[in-house]
XYZ file of C-alpha atoms in Angstrom:
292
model
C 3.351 144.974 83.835
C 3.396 140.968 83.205
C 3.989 138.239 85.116
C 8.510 138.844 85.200
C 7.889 142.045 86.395
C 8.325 143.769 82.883
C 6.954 147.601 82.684
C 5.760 148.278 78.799
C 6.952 151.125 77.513
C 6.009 152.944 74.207
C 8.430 154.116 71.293
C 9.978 157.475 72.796
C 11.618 158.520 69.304
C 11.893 157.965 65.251
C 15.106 156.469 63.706
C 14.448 154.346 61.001
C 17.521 151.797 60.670
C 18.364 149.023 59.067
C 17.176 148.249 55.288
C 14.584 145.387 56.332
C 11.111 145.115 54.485
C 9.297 144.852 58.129
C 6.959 146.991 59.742
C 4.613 146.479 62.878
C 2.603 147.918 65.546
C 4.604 148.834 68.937
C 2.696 149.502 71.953
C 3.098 146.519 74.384
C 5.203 144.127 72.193
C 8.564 144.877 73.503
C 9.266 144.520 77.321
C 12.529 145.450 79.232
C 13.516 143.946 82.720
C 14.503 145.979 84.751
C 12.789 149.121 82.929
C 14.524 151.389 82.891
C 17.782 149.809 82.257
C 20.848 150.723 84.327
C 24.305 151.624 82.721
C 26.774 149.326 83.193
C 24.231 146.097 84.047
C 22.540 143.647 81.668
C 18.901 144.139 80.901
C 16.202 141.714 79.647
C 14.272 141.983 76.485
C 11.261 140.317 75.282
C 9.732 140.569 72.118
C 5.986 139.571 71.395
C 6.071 138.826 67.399
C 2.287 138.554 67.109
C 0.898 140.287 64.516
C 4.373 141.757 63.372
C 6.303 140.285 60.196
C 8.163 138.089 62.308
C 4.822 136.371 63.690
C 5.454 132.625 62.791
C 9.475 132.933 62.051
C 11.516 129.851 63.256
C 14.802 132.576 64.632
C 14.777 136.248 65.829
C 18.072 138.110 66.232
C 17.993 140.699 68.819
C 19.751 144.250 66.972
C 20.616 146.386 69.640
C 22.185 149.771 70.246
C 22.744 152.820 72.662
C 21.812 156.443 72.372
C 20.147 156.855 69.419
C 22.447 154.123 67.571
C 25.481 156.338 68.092
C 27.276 154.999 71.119
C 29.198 152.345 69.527
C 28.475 149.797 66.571
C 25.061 148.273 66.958
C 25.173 144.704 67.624
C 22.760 141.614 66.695
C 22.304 138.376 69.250
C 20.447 135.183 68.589
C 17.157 135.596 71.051
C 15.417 132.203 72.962
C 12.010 131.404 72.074
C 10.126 130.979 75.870
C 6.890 129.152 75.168
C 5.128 130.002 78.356
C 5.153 133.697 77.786
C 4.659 133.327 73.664
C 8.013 135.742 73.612
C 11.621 136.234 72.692
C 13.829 136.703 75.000
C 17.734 137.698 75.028
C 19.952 139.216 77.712
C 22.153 142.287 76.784
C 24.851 144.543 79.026
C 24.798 147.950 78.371
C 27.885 150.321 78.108
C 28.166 152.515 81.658
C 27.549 155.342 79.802
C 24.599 154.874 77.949
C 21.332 156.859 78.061
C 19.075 155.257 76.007
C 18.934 151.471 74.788
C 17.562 151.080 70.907
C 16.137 147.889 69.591
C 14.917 146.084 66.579
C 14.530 142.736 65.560
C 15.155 140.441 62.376
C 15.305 136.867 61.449
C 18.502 136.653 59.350
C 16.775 136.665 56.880
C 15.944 140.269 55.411
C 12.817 140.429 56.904
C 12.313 143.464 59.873
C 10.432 144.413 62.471
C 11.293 147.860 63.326
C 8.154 149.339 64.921
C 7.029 150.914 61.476
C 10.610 152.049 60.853
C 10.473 154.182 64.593
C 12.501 151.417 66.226
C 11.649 150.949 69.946
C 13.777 152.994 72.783
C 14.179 152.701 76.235
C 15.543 155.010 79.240
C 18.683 154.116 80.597
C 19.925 155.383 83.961
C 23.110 156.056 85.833
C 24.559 156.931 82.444
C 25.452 160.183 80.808
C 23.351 163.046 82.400
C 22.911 165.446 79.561
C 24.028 168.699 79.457
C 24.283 170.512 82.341
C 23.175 174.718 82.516
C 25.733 176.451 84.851
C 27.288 178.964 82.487
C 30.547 177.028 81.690
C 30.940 175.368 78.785
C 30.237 171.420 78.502
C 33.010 169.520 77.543
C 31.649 167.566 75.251
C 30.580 170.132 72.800
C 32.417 170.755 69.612
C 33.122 173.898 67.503
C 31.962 175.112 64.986
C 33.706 177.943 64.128
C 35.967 180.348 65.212
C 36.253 184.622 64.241
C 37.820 187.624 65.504
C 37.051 186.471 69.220
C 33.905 184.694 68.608
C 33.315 181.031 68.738
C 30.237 178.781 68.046
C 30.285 175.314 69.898
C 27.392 172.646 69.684
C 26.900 169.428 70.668
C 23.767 166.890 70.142
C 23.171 164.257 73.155
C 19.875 162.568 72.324
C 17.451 164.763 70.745
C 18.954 167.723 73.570
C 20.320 170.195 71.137
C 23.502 171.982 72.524
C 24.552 175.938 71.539
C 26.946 178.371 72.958
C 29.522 181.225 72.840
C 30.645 183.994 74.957
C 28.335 185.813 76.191
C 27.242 189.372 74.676
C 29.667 192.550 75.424
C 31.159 195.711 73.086
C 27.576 196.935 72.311
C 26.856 193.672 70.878
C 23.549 191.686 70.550
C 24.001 187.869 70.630
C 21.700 185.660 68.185
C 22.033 181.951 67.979
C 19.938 181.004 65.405
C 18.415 177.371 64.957
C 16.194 175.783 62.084
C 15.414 172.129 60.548
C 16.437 173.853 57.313
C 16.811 177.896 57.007
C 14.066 179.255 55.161
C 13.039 182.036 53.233
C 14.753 185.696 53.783
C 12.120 187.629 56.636
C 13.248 190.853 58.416
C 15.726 190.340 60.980
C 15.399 189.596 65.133
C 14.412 192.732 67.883
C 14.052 195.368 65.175
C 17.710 194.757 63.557
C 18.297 195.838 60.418
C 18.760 193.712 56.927
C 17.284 190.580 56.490
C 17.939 186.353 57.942
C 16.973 183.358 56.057
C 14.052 182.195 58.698
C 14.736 180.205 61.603
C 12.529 177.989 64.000
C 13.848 179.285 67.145
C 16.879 181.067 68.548
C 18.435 182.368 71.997
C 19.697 185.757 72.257
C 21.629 187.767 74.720
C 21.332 191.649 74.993
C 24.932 193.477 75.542
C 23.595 196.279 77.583
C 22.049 194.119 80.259
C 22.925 191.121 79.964
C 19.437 189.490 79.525
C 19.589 186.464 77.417
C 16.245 184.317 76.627
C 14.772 181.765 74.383
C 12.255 182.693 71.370
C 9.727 181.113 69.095
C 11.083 177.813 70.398
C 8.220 174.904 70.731
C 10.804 171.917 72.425
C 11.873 172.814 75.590
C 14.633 174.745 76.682
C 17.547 175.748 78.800
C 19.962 178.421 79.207
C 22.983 179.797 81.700
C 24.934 182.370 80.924
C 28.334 183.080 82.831
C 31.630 182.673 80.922
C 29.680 181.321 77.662
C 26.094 182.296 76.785
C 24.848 178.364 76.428
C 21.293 177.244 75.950
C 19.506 173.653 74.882
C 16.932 172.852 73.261
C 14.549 169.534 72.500
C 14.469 168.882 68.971
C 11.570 166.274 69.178
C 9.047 168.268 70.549
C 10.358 171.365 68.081
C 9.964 169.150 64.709
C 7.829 166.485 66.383
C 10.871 163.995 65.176
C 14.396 164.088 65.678
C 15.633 165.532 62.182
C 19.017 163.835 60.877
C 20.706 167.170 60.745
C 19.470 170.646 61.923
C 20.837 174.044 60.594
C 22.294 176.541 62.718
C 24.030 179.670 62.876
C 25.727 182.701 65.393
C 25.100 186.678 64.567
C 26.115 189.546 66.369
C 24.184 193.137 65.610
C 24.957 196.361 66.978
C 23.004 196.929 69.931
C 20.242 199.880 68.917
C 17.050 199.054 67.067
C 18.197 198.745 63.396
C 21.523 197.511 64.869
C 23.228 196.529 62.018
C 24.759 192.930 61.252
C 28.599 192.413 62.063
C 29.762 189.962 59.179
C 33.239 190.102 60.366
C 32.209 187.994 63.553
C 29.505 186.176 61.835
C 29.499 181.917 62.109
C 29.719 180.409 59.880
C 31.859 183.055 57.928
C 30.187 185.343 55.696
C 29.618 184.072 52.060
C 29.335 188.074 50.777
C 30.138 190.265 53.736
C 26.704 192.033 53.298
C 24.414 193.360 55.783
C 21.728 189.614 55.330
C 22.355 186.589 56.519
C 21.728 183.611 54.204
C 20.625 180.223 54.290
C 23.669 179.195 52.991
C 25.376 181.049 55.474
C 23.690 178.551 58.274
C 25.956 175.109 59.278
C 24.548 171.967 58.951
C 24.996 169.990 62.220
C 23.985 165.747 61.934
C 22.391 165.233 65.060
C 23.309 161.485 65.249
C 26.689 162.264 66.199
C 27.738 161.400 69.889
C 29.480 164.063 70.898
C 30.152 162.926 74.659
């Protein structure tokens, strides 16, 4: 903490922005009062150019954004030079449903400081809450698809991932599969039969129970079921970044072991109607895209 009461905080996430020829250490050199920001009220920032590419520049702009650069156009603002704290200093109000605040700095010149192309992020509270796990679907997700009774909605708020459908029923297993980018063909989920282009995690609900769970997931997760089968998951601790699009896709299999695929419910639509689901068969979701 300094002397205005400003709490350092460290670079949370990795979106390079911007096409500026900067790059600079974080850590301590950008301060937010108050921290964390509150949606809906102005906020404080001060940047300390030492040892960054601005170090020495006559004029710093202030570029500034809102969850993950999505909320809105970002927005530049001249920033005051305050002698006694060697800083930078501009005031900016912050959109009542913000999460996050996203900053990065430049003199007007072409020249960057972007934290090493990671841009700095802060918390922002009183905004949007996330997702929320009750077993009704969010509002804010959107669909992917639609088949023969079965639909595939997502949504991306942060680096919170957001899947669902309806739950699991008609001697059905549910799979919602999830990857950075489907990989290689490897025998399918529980013992099913035919083969999936590999996937880095997926939740699944049995039809004869009703259990649903998360597997091989690394981020954190969620799940409800109750009218939809709907599940999150963190996509920075599962790629350790937040990818610019993630791959996903919805299977059902017949409930026995070596249950086979159903292609005529499968999302996104089948490309061949066989038995294997392809990594071409997966959608590719940008996860930039505010979807609440």
């Amino acid at each position: 903490m300094d002397g205005k009461g400003r709490v350092t905080r460290s670079p949370i996430l990795h979106v390079a922005i911007g096409d500026g020829a900067g790059s600079g250490g974080g850590g301590d050199r950008v301060t937010l009062v108050p921290d964390p920001a509150v949606a809906g009220q102005s906020a404080e920032v001060a940047y300390d150019p030492q040892g960054g590419p601005l170090d020495g520049t006559s004029a710093v702009a202030l570029h500034y954004g809102f969850d993950d650069w999505t909320n809105g156009a970002p927005a530049d603002v001249p920033m005051t030079w305050d002698s006694s704290a060697a800083s930078w200093e501009a005031t900016v109000t912050l959109p009542g449903d913000a999460y996050q605040l996203d900053l990065a700095f430049h003199d007007g010149a072409g020249t960057w400081d972007n934290n090493n192309g990671a841009d700095w992020h802060f918390d922002v509270t009183g905004g949007a809450t996330g997702w929320v796990m009750d077993g009704e679907l969010d509002a804010g997700a959107r669909v992917i698809g639609t088949k023969n009774g079965v639909t595939l909605w997502v949504g991306c708020l942060g680096d919170e991932l957001y899947v669902a459908t309806q739950p699991a029923g008609a001697g059905a297993d549910r799979f919602l599969l999830i990857a950075e980018a489907a990989g290689p063909m490897v025998p399918a989920m529980w013992g099913k039969s035919g083969e999936v282009a590999a996937w880095d995690a997926f939740l699944a609900m049995e039809a004869e129970n009703g259990w649903s769970g998360w597997f091989d997931a690394a981020g954190d997760t969620r799940l409800a079921a109750g009218s939809v089968l709907e599940g999150t998951l963190r996509l920075t601790q599962e790629f350790g970044a937040l990818p610019r699009t993630v791959t996903l896709a919805l299977a059902l299999y017949a409930s026995p072991d070596g249950g086979a695929l159903d292609p005529t419910r499968q999302l996104p639509p089948t490309a061949d109607g066989d038995d294997d689901l392809q990594a071409s068969e997966y959608a590719v979701l940008p996860t930039r895209v505010r979807v609440r």
